[in-house]
PDB file of C-alpha atoms in Angstrom:
ATOM      1  CA  UNK H   1       0.064   0.039   0.134  1.00  0.00           C
ATOM      2  CA  UNK H   2       1.292   3.547  -0.861  1.00  0.00           C
ATOM      3  CA  UNK H   3       1.535   6.173   1.878  1.00  0.00           C
ATOM      4  CA  UNK H   4       2.327   9.643   1.729  1.00  0.00           C
ATOM      5  CA  UNK H   5       3.951  11.507   4.644  1.00  0.00           C
ATOM      6  CA  UNK H   6       5.924  14.494   5.589  1.00  0.00           C
ATOM      7  CA  UNK H   7       9.379  14.824   7.394  1.00  0.00           C
ATOM      8  CA  UNK H   8       9.046  16.264  10.982  1.00  0.00           C
ATOM      9  CA  UNK H   9       9.890  19.766  11.307  1.00  0.00           C
ATOM     10  CA  UNK H  10      13.075  20.975  13.243  1.00  0.00           C
ATOM     11  CA  UNK H  11      12.207  21.278  16.944  1.00  0.00           C
ATOM     12  CA  UNK H  12      13.578  24.607  17.169  1.00  0.00           C
ATOM     13  CA  UNK H  13      11.270  25.813  14.507  1.00  0.00           C
ATOM     14  CA  UNK H  14       8.215  23.588  15.805  1.00  0.00           C
ATOM     15  CA  UNK H  15       8.639  25.473  19.226  1.00  0.00           C
ATOM     16  CA  UNK H  16       8.024  28.858  17.719  1.00  0.00           C
ATOM     17  CA  UNK H  17       4.756  27.667  16.228  1.00  0.00           C
ATOM     18  CA  UNK H  18       5.347  29.500  12.809  1.00  0.00           C
ATOM     19  CA  UNK H  19       8.293  30.113  10.408  1.00  0.00           C
ATOM     20  CA  UNK H  20       8.322  33.040   8.071  1.00  0.00           C
ATOM     21  CA  UNK H  21       8.628  32.168   4.318  1.00  0.00           C
ATOM     22  CA  UNK H  22       7.744  33.435   0.939  1.00  0.00           C
ATOM     23  CA  UNK H  23       4.933  31.640  -0.843  1.00  0.00           C
ATOM     24  CA  UNK H  24       7.505  29.905  -3.065  1.00  0.00           C
ATOM     25  CA  UNK H  25       9.781  28.842  -0.184  1.00  0.00           C
ATOM     26  CA  UNK H  26       6.912  27.381   1.503  1.00  0.00           C
ATOM     27  CA  UNK H  27       5.677  25.540  -1.563  1.00  0.00           C
ATOM     28  CA  UNK H  28       9.182  24.167  -2.189  1.00  0.00           C
ATOM     29  CA  UNK H  29       9.645  23.344   1.345  1.00  0.00           C
ATOM     30  CA  UNK H  30       6.501  21.326   1.503  1.00  0.00           C
ATOM     31  CA  UNK H  31       7.113  19.479  -1.841  1.00  0.00           C
ATOM     32  CA  UNK H  32      10.662  18.406  -0.496  1.00  0.00           C
ATOM     33  CA  UNK H  33       9.526  17.215   2.696  1.00  0.00           C
ATOM     34  CA  UNK H  34       6.850  14.613   1.191  1.00  0.00           C
ATOM     35  CA  UNK H  35       7.689  11.099   1.384  1.00  0.00           C
ATOM     36  CA  UNK H  36       6.131   7.961   0.127  1.00  0.00           C
ATOM     37  CA  UNK H  37       6.457   4.193   0.769  1.00  0.00           C
ATOM     38  CA  UNK H  38       7.219   1.966  -2.022  1.00  0.00           C
ATOM     39  CA  UNK H  39       8.267  -1.655  -2.936  1.00  0.00           C
ATOM     40  CA  UNK H  40      11.887  -2.071  -3.155  1.00  0.00           C
ATOM     41  CA  UNK H  41      14.104  -4.854  -4.117  1.00  0.00           C
ATOM     42  CA  UNK H  42      14.943  -5.332  -0.291  1.00  0.00           C
ATOM     43  CA  UNK H  43      11.287  -4.818   0.808  1.00  0.00           C
ATOM     44  CA  UNK H  44       9.329  -1.704   1.465  1.00  0.00           C
ATOM     45  CA  UNK H  45      11.300   1.700   1.644  1.00  0.00           C
ATOM     46  CA  UNK H  46      10.507   5.270   2.016  1.00  0.00           C
ATOM     47  CA  UNK H  47      11.650   7.681  -0.646  1.00  0.00           C
ATOM     48  CA  UNK H  48      10.743  11.374  -1.808  1.00  0.00           C
ATOM     49  CA  UNK H  49       7.293  11.446  -3.494  1.00  0.00           C
ATOM     50  CA  UNK H  50       8.717  14.078  -5.961  1.00  0.00           C
ATOM     51  CA  UNK H  51      11.916  13.142  -7.991  1.00  0.00           C
ATOM     52  CA  UNK H  52      12.623  16.823  -8.622  1.00  0.00           C
ATOM     53  CA  UNK H  53      11.488  19.694 -10.692  1.00  0.00           C
ATOM     54  CA  UNK H  54      11.802  20.362 -14.536  1.00  0.00           C
ATOM     55  CA  UNK H  55      12.191  24.057 -15.024  1.00  0.00           C
ATOM     56  CA  UNK H  56      12.620  26.682 -17.770  1.00  0.00           C
ATOM     57  CA  UNK H  57      12.990  30.125 -16.051  1.00  0.00           C
ATOM     58  CA  UNK H  58      11.841  33.358 -17.216  1.00  0.00           C
ATOM     59  CA  UNK H  59       9.227  36.029 -16.600  1.00  0.00           C
ATOM     60  CA  UNK H  60       6.919  34.690 -13.958  1.00  0.00           C
ATOM     61  CA  UNK H  61       9.071  32.103 -12.093  1.00  0.00           C
ATOM     62  CA  UNK H  62      12.646  33.019 -12.056  1.00  0.00           C
ATOM     63  CA  UNK H  63      12.808  35.294  -9.130  1.00  0.00           C
ATOM     64  CA  UNK H  64      10.423  33.852  -6.627  1.00  0.00           C
ATOM     65  CA  UNK H  65      10.065  30.084  -7.345  1.00  0.00           C
ATOM     66  CA  UNK H  66      13.574  30.077  -8.890  1.00  0.00           C
ATOM     67  CA  UNK H  67      15.264  31.413  -5.597  1.00  0.00           C
ATOM     68  CA  UNK H  68      13.272  28.742  -3.582  1.00  0.00           C
ATOM     69  CA  UNK H  69      14.207  25.852  -5.823  1.00  0.00           C
ATOM     70  CA  UNK H  70      17.782  26.957  -5.442  1.00  0.00           C
ATOM     71  CA  UNK H  71      17.720  27.315  -1.587  1.00  0.00           C
ATOM     72  CA  UNK H  72      16.303  23.682  -1.400  1.00  0.00           C
ATOM     73  CA  UNK H  73      18.127  22.009  -4.094  1.00  0.00           C
ATOM     74  CA  UNK H  74      19.793  19.532  -2.019  1.00  0.00           C
ATOM     75  CA  UNK H  75      16.252  18.364  -1.056  1.00  0.00           C
ATOM     76  CA  UNK H  76      14.514  18.974  -4.495  1.00  0.00           C
ATOM     77  CA  UNK H  77      16.695  19.003  -7.233  1.00  0.00           C
ATOM     78  CA  UNK H  78      15.957  21.237 -10.259  1.00  0.00           C
ATOM     79  CA  UNK H  79      16.611  19.839 -13.867  1.00  0.00           C
ATOM     80  CA  UNK H  80      16.826  22.736 -16.342  1.00  0.00           C
ATOM     81  CA  UNK H  81      15.048  21.806 -19.621  1.00  0.00           C
ATOM     82  CA  UNK H  82      14.964  23.514 -23.082  1.00  0.00           C
ATOM     83  CA  UNK H  83      11.330  22.773 -24.262  1.00  0.00           C
ATOM     84  CA  UNK H  84       8.231  22.958 -21.952  1.00  0.00           C
ATOM     85  CA  UNK H  85       6.446  20.076 -23.778  1.00  0.00           C
ATOM     86  CA  UNK H  86       9.325  17.779 -23.728  1.00  0.00           C
ATOM     87  CA  UNK H  87       9.903  18.199 -19.988  1.00  0.00           C
ATOM     88  CA  UNK H  88       6.238  17.795 -19.228  1.00  0.00           C
ATOM     89  CA  UNK H  89       6.333  14.634 -21.323  1.00  0.00           C
ATOM     90  CA  UNK H  90       9.510  13.482 -19.427  1.00  0.00           C
ATOM     91  CA  UNK H  91       7.643  14.077 -15.996  1.00  0.00           C
ATOM     92  CA  UNK H  92       4.626  11.831 -17.214  1.00  0.00           C
ATOM     93  CA  UNK H  93       6.990   9.232 -18.420  1.00  0.00           C
ATOM     94  CA  UNK H  94       8.541   9.419 -14.900  1.00  0.00           C
ATOM     95  CA  UNK H  95       5.345   8.829 -13.248  1.00  0.00           C
ATOM     96  CA  UNK H  96       4.193   5.943 -15.562  1.00  0.00           C
ATOM     97  CA  UNK H  97       7.768   4.226 -14.825  1.00  0.00           C
ATOM     98  CA  UNK H  98       7.147   4.624 -11.177  1.00  0.00           C
ATOM     99  CA  UNK H  99       3.741   3.178 -11.637  1.00  0.00           C
ATOM    100  CA  UNK H 100       2.258   6.662 -10.385  1.00  0.00           C
ATOM    101  CA  UNK H 101       3.948   6.230  -6.852  1.00  0.00           C
ATOM    102  CA  UNK H 102       6.303   9.127  -7.514  1.00  0.00           C
ATOM    103  CA  UNK H 103       6.114  12.038  -9.748  1.00  0.00           C
ATOM    104  CA  UNK H 104       7.759  15.127 -11.106  1.00  0.00           C
ATOM    105  CA  UNK H 105       6.878  18.952 -10.861  1.00  0.00           C
ATOM    106  CA  UNK H 106       7.218  21.282 -13.964  1.00  0.00           C
ATOM    107  CA  UNK H 107       7.714  25.160 -13.768  1.00  0.00           C
ATOM    108  CA  UNK H 108       7.492  27.634 -16.490  1.00  0.00           C
ATOM    109  CA  UNK H 109       7.207  31.178 -17.356  1.00  0.00           C
ATOM    110  CA  UNK H 110       4.346  33.131 -17.862  1.00  0.00           C
ATOM    111  CA  UNK H 111       2.285  33.128 -21.119  1.00  0.00           C
ATOM    112  CA  UNK H 112       3.674  31.035 -24.167  1.00  0.00           C
ATOM    113  CA  UNK H 113       5.981  29.142 -21.965  1.00  0.00           C
ATOM    114  CA  UNK H 114       2.823  28.038 -19.694  1.00  0.00           C
ATOM    115  CA  UNK H 115       0.689  27.123 -22.684  1.00  0.00           C
ATOM    116  CA  UNK H 116       3.304  24.948 -24.217  1.00  0.00           C
ATOM    117  CA  UNK H 117       2.491  22.267 -21.402  1.00  0.00           C
ATOM    118  CA  UNK H 118      -1.158  22.096 -22.499  1.00  0.00           C
ATOM    119  CA  UNK H 119      -0.786  19.177 -24.801  1.00  0.00           C
ATOM    120  CA  UNK H 120       1.107  17.181 -22.223  1.00  0.00           C
ATOM    121  CA  UNK H 121      -1.340  18.177 -19.524  1.00  0.00           C
ATOM    122  CA  UNK H 122      -4.196  16.819 -21.811  1.00  0.00           C
ATOM    123  CA  UNK H 123      -2.051  13.474 -22.121  1.00  0.00           C
ATOM    124  CA  UNK H 124      -1.571  13.066 -18.369  1.00  0.00           C
ATOM    125  CA  UNK H 125      -5.257  13.890 -17.651  1.00  0.00           C
ATOM    126  CA  UNK H 126      -6.550  11.113 -20.310  1.00  0.00           C
ATOM    127  CA  UNK H 127      -3.957   8.576 -18.808  1.00  0.00           C
ATOM    128  CA  UNK H 128      -4.450   9.493 -15.277  1.00  0.00           C
ATOM    129  CA  UNK H 129      -0.869  10.006 -14.670  1.00  0.00           C
ATOM    130  CA  UNK H 130       0.254  12.482 -11.831  1.00  0.00           C
ATOM    131  CA  UNK H 131       2.423  15.564 -12.622  1.00  0.00           C
ATOM    132  CA  UNK H 132       2.356  18.908 -11.033  1.00  0.00           C
ATOM    133  CA  UNK H 133       2.305  22.004 -13.247  1.00  0.00           C
ATOM    134  CA  UNK H 134       3.770  25.428 -11.716  1.00  0.00           C
ATOM    135  CA  UNK H 135       3.391  27.945 -14.200  1.00  0.00           C
ATOM    136  CA  UNK H 136       3.920  31.546 -13.528  1.00  0.00           C
ATOM    137  CA  UNK H 137       1.145  33.908 -13.669  1.00  0.00           C
ATOM    138  CA  UNK H 138      -0.005  37.646 -13.997  1.00  0.00           C
ATOM    139  CA  UNK H 139       0.614  40.058 -11.112  1.00  0.00           C
ATOM    140  CA  UNK H 140      -2.220  40.052  -8.780  1.00  0.00           C
ATOM    141  CA  UNK H 141      -1.450  43.704  -7.911  1.00  0.00           C
ATOM    142  CA  UNK H 142      -1.559  44.428 -11.538  1.00  0.00           C
ATOM    143  CA  UNK H 143       1.043  47.212 -11.041  1.00  0.00           C
ATOM    144  CA  UNK H 144       3.343  46.111 -13.912  1.00  0.00           C
ATOM    145  CA  UNK H 145       0.747  45.235 -16.357  1.00  0.00           C
ATOM    146  CA  UNK H 146       1.204  43.905 -18.870  1.00  0.00           C
ATOM    147  CA  UNK H 147       4.447  42.267 -18.576  1.00  0.00           C
ATOM    148  CA  UNK H 148       6.642  40.749 -21.491  1.00  0.00           C
ATOM    149  CA  UNK H 149       5.007  37.720 -22.894  1.00  0.00           C
ATOM    150  CA  UNK H 150       1.995  38.137 -20.823  1.00  0.00           C
ATOM    151  CA  UNK H 151      -1.195  36.541 -22.174  1.00  0.00           C
ATOM    152  CA  UNK H 152      -4.668  37.569 -20.690  1.00  0.00           C
ATOM    153  CA  UNK H 153      -8.038  38.288 -21.798  1.00  0.00           C
ATOM    154  CA  UNK H 154      -8.862  41.985 -22.806  1.00  0.00           C
ATOM    155  CA  UNK H 155     -12.353  41.375 -21.698  1.00  0.00           C
ATOM    156  CA  UNK H 156     -11.959  39.838 -18.312  1.00  0.00           C
ATOM    157  CA  UNK H 157      -9.205  41.068 -15.973  1.00  0.00           C
ATOM    158  CA  UNK H 158      -9.260  37.672 -14.026  1.00  0.00           C
ATOM    159  CA  UNK H 159      -8.327  35.469 -16.845  1.00  0.00           C
ATOM    160  CA  UNK H 160      -4.888  34.755 -17.828  1.00  0.00           C
ATOM    161  CA  UNK H 161      -3.476  32.032 -20.101  1.00  0.00           C
ATOM    162  CA  UNK H 162      -3.249  29.684 -17.339  1.00  0.00           C
ATOM    163  CA  UNK H 163      -7.047  29.377 -17.165  1.00  0.00           C
ATOM    164  CA  UNK H 164      -6.406  26.994 -20.147  1.00  0.00           C
ATOM    165  CA  UNK H 165      -5.228  24.300 -17.662  1.00  0.00           C
ATOM    166  CA  UNK H 166      -8.592  24.206 -16.066  1.00  0.00           C
ATOM    167  CA  UNK H 167     -10.170  21.594 -18.423  1.00  0.00           C
ATOM    168  CA  UNK H 168      -7.110  19.447 -18.575  1.00  0.00           C
ATOM    169  CA  UNK H 169      -6.229  19.331 -14.828  1.00  0.00           C
ATOM    170  CA  UNK H 170      -7.719  16.980 -12.079  1.00  0.00           C
ATOM    171  CA  UNK H 171      -7.144  20.000  -9.667  1.00  0.00           C
ATOM    172  CA  UNK H 172      -6.703  23.611 -10.547  1.00  0.00           C
ATOM    173  CA  UNK H 173      -6.076  26.468  -8.191  1.00  0.00           C
ATOM    174  CA  UNK H 174      -4.601  30.104  -8.474  1.00  0.00           C
ATOM    175  CA  UNK H 175      -2.587  31.023  -5.332  1.00  0.00           C
ATOM    176  CA  UNK H 176      -3.608  34.685  -4.896  1.00  0.00           C
ATOM    177  CA  UNK H 177      -2.446  34.920  -1.198  1.00  0.00           C
ATOM    178  CA  UNK H 178       0.074  32.915   0.686  1.00  0.00           C
ATOM    179  CA  UNK H 179      -2.314  31.603   3.274  1.00  0.00           C
ATOM    180  CA  UNK H 180      -4.088  29.580   0.392  1.00  0.00           C
ATOM    181  CA  UNK H 181      -1.245  27.145   0.242  1.00  0.00           C
ATOM    182  CA  UNK H 182      -2.382  25.661   3.532  1.00  0.00           C
ATOM    183  CA  UNK H 183      -5.547  24.197   1.854  1.00  0.00           C
ATOM    184  CA  UNK H 184      -4.385  24.217  -1.814  1.00  0.00           C
ATOM    185  CA  UNK H 185      -1.299  21.735  -1.146  1.00  0.00           C
ATOM    186  CA  UNK H 186      -3.100  19.161   0.576  1.00  0.00           C
ATOM    187  CA  UNK H 187      -5.714  18.926  -1.961  1.00  0.00           C
ATOM    188  CA  UNK H 188      -3.140  18.910  -4.648  1.00  0.00           C
ATOM    189  CA  UNK H 189      -1.314  16.015  -3.134  1.00  0.00           C
ATOM    190  CA  UNK H 190      -4.526  14.210  -2.429  1.00  0.00           C
ATOM    191  CA  UNK H 191      -5.330  14.608  -6.322  1.00  0.00           C
ATOM    192  CA  UNK H 192      -1.786  13.660  -7.302  1.00  0.00           C
ATOM    193  CA  UNK H 193      -1.912  10.184  -5.031  1.00  0.00           C
ATOM    194  CA  UNK H 194      -5.373   9.256  -5.625  1.00  0.00           C
ATOM    195  CA  UNK H 195      -5.169   5.685  -6.983  1.00  0.00           C
ATOM    196  CA  UNK H 196      -8.296   6.095  -9.210  1.00  0.00           C
ATOM    197  CA  UNK H 197      -8.654   9.617 -10.240  1.00  0.00           C
ATOM    198  CA  UNK H 198      -5.179  10.881 -10.106  1.00  0.00           C
ATOM    199  CA  UNK H 199      -3.939  13.158 -12.926  1.00  0.00           C
ATOM    200  CA  UNK H 200      -2.448  16.501 -13.413  1.00  0.00           C
ATOM    201  CA  UNK H 201      -2.414  19.218 -10.887  1.00  0.00           C
ATOM    202  CA  UNK H 202      -1.937  23.032 -11.931  1.00  0.00           C
ATOM    203  CA  UNK H 203      -1.048  25.578  -9.171  1.00  0.00           C
ATOM    204  CA  UNK H 204      -0.959  28.950 -11.052  1.00  0.00           C
ATOM    205  CA  UNK H 205       1.559  31.251  -9.213  1.00  0.00           C
ATOM    206  CA  UNK H 206       1.252  34.821  -9.844  1.00  0.00           C
ATOM    207  CA  UNK H 207       4.682  36.651  -9.897  1.00  0.00           C
ATOM    208  CA  UNK H 208       4.046  38.955  -6.886  1.00  0.00           C
ATOM    209  CA  UNK H 209       2.445  36.405  -4.593  1.00  0.00           C
ATOM    210  CA  UNK H 210       5.431  34.044  -4.950  1.00  0.00           C
ATOM    211  CA  UNK H 211       7.764  36.634  -3.095  1.00  0.00           C
ATOM    212  CA  UNK H 212       4.963  37.525  -0.578  1.00  0.00           C
ATOM    213  CA  UNK H 213       6.276  36.430   2.891  1.00  0.00           C
ATOM    214  CA  UNK H 214       3.737  34.726   5.408  1.00  0.00           C
ATOM    215  CA  UNK H 215       3.963  33.185   9.062  1.00  0.00           C
ATOM    216  CA  UNK H 216       3.204  29.493   8.101  1.00  0.00           C
ATOM    217  CA  UNK H 217       2.578  26.857  10.720  1.00  0.00           C
TER     218      UNK H 217
END
């Protein structure tokens, strides 16, 4: 039977009750702490749930998520890719090779970088293969609007290119405040590890929210 768990926090941190992290740091820290029990040659063994993160950095994911991935690179390795669809297909193959017991995440820049994942997202959705998509998204504050390569609807300010992921994701969420990770991440992992209904999960990450700090439990 597969099980998913998290690594216990450092006691010095747990005593204080909270730790101040950016949204991106909290996300990466959570993913790097997940473990799963799988069958190995010598019996059951506990291994990281995520084998790593495929990433192509650019507008929308380099400053926030990129910094966090670098900080936790020893626990959650980052693999630089050159084509978004190819790295998503590699993530799908990874999940299939591990019989859906382990998986990868994929991070892209805003706009065309994100939409290059859509065909692969549809492939994962149809075949019920788990992969976590982390595309950069528009600024929630809309102070710098638009930004380079941004794709949004001229008739609806709440829509960006990432809304294209809704029909090809088993679970979709746009993180517009750091505290939303507290509910979004458990739901995402529950979907990714569901033995019958698993599939791609998309967490759209607005550029400014990635760098917002919050006191996480």
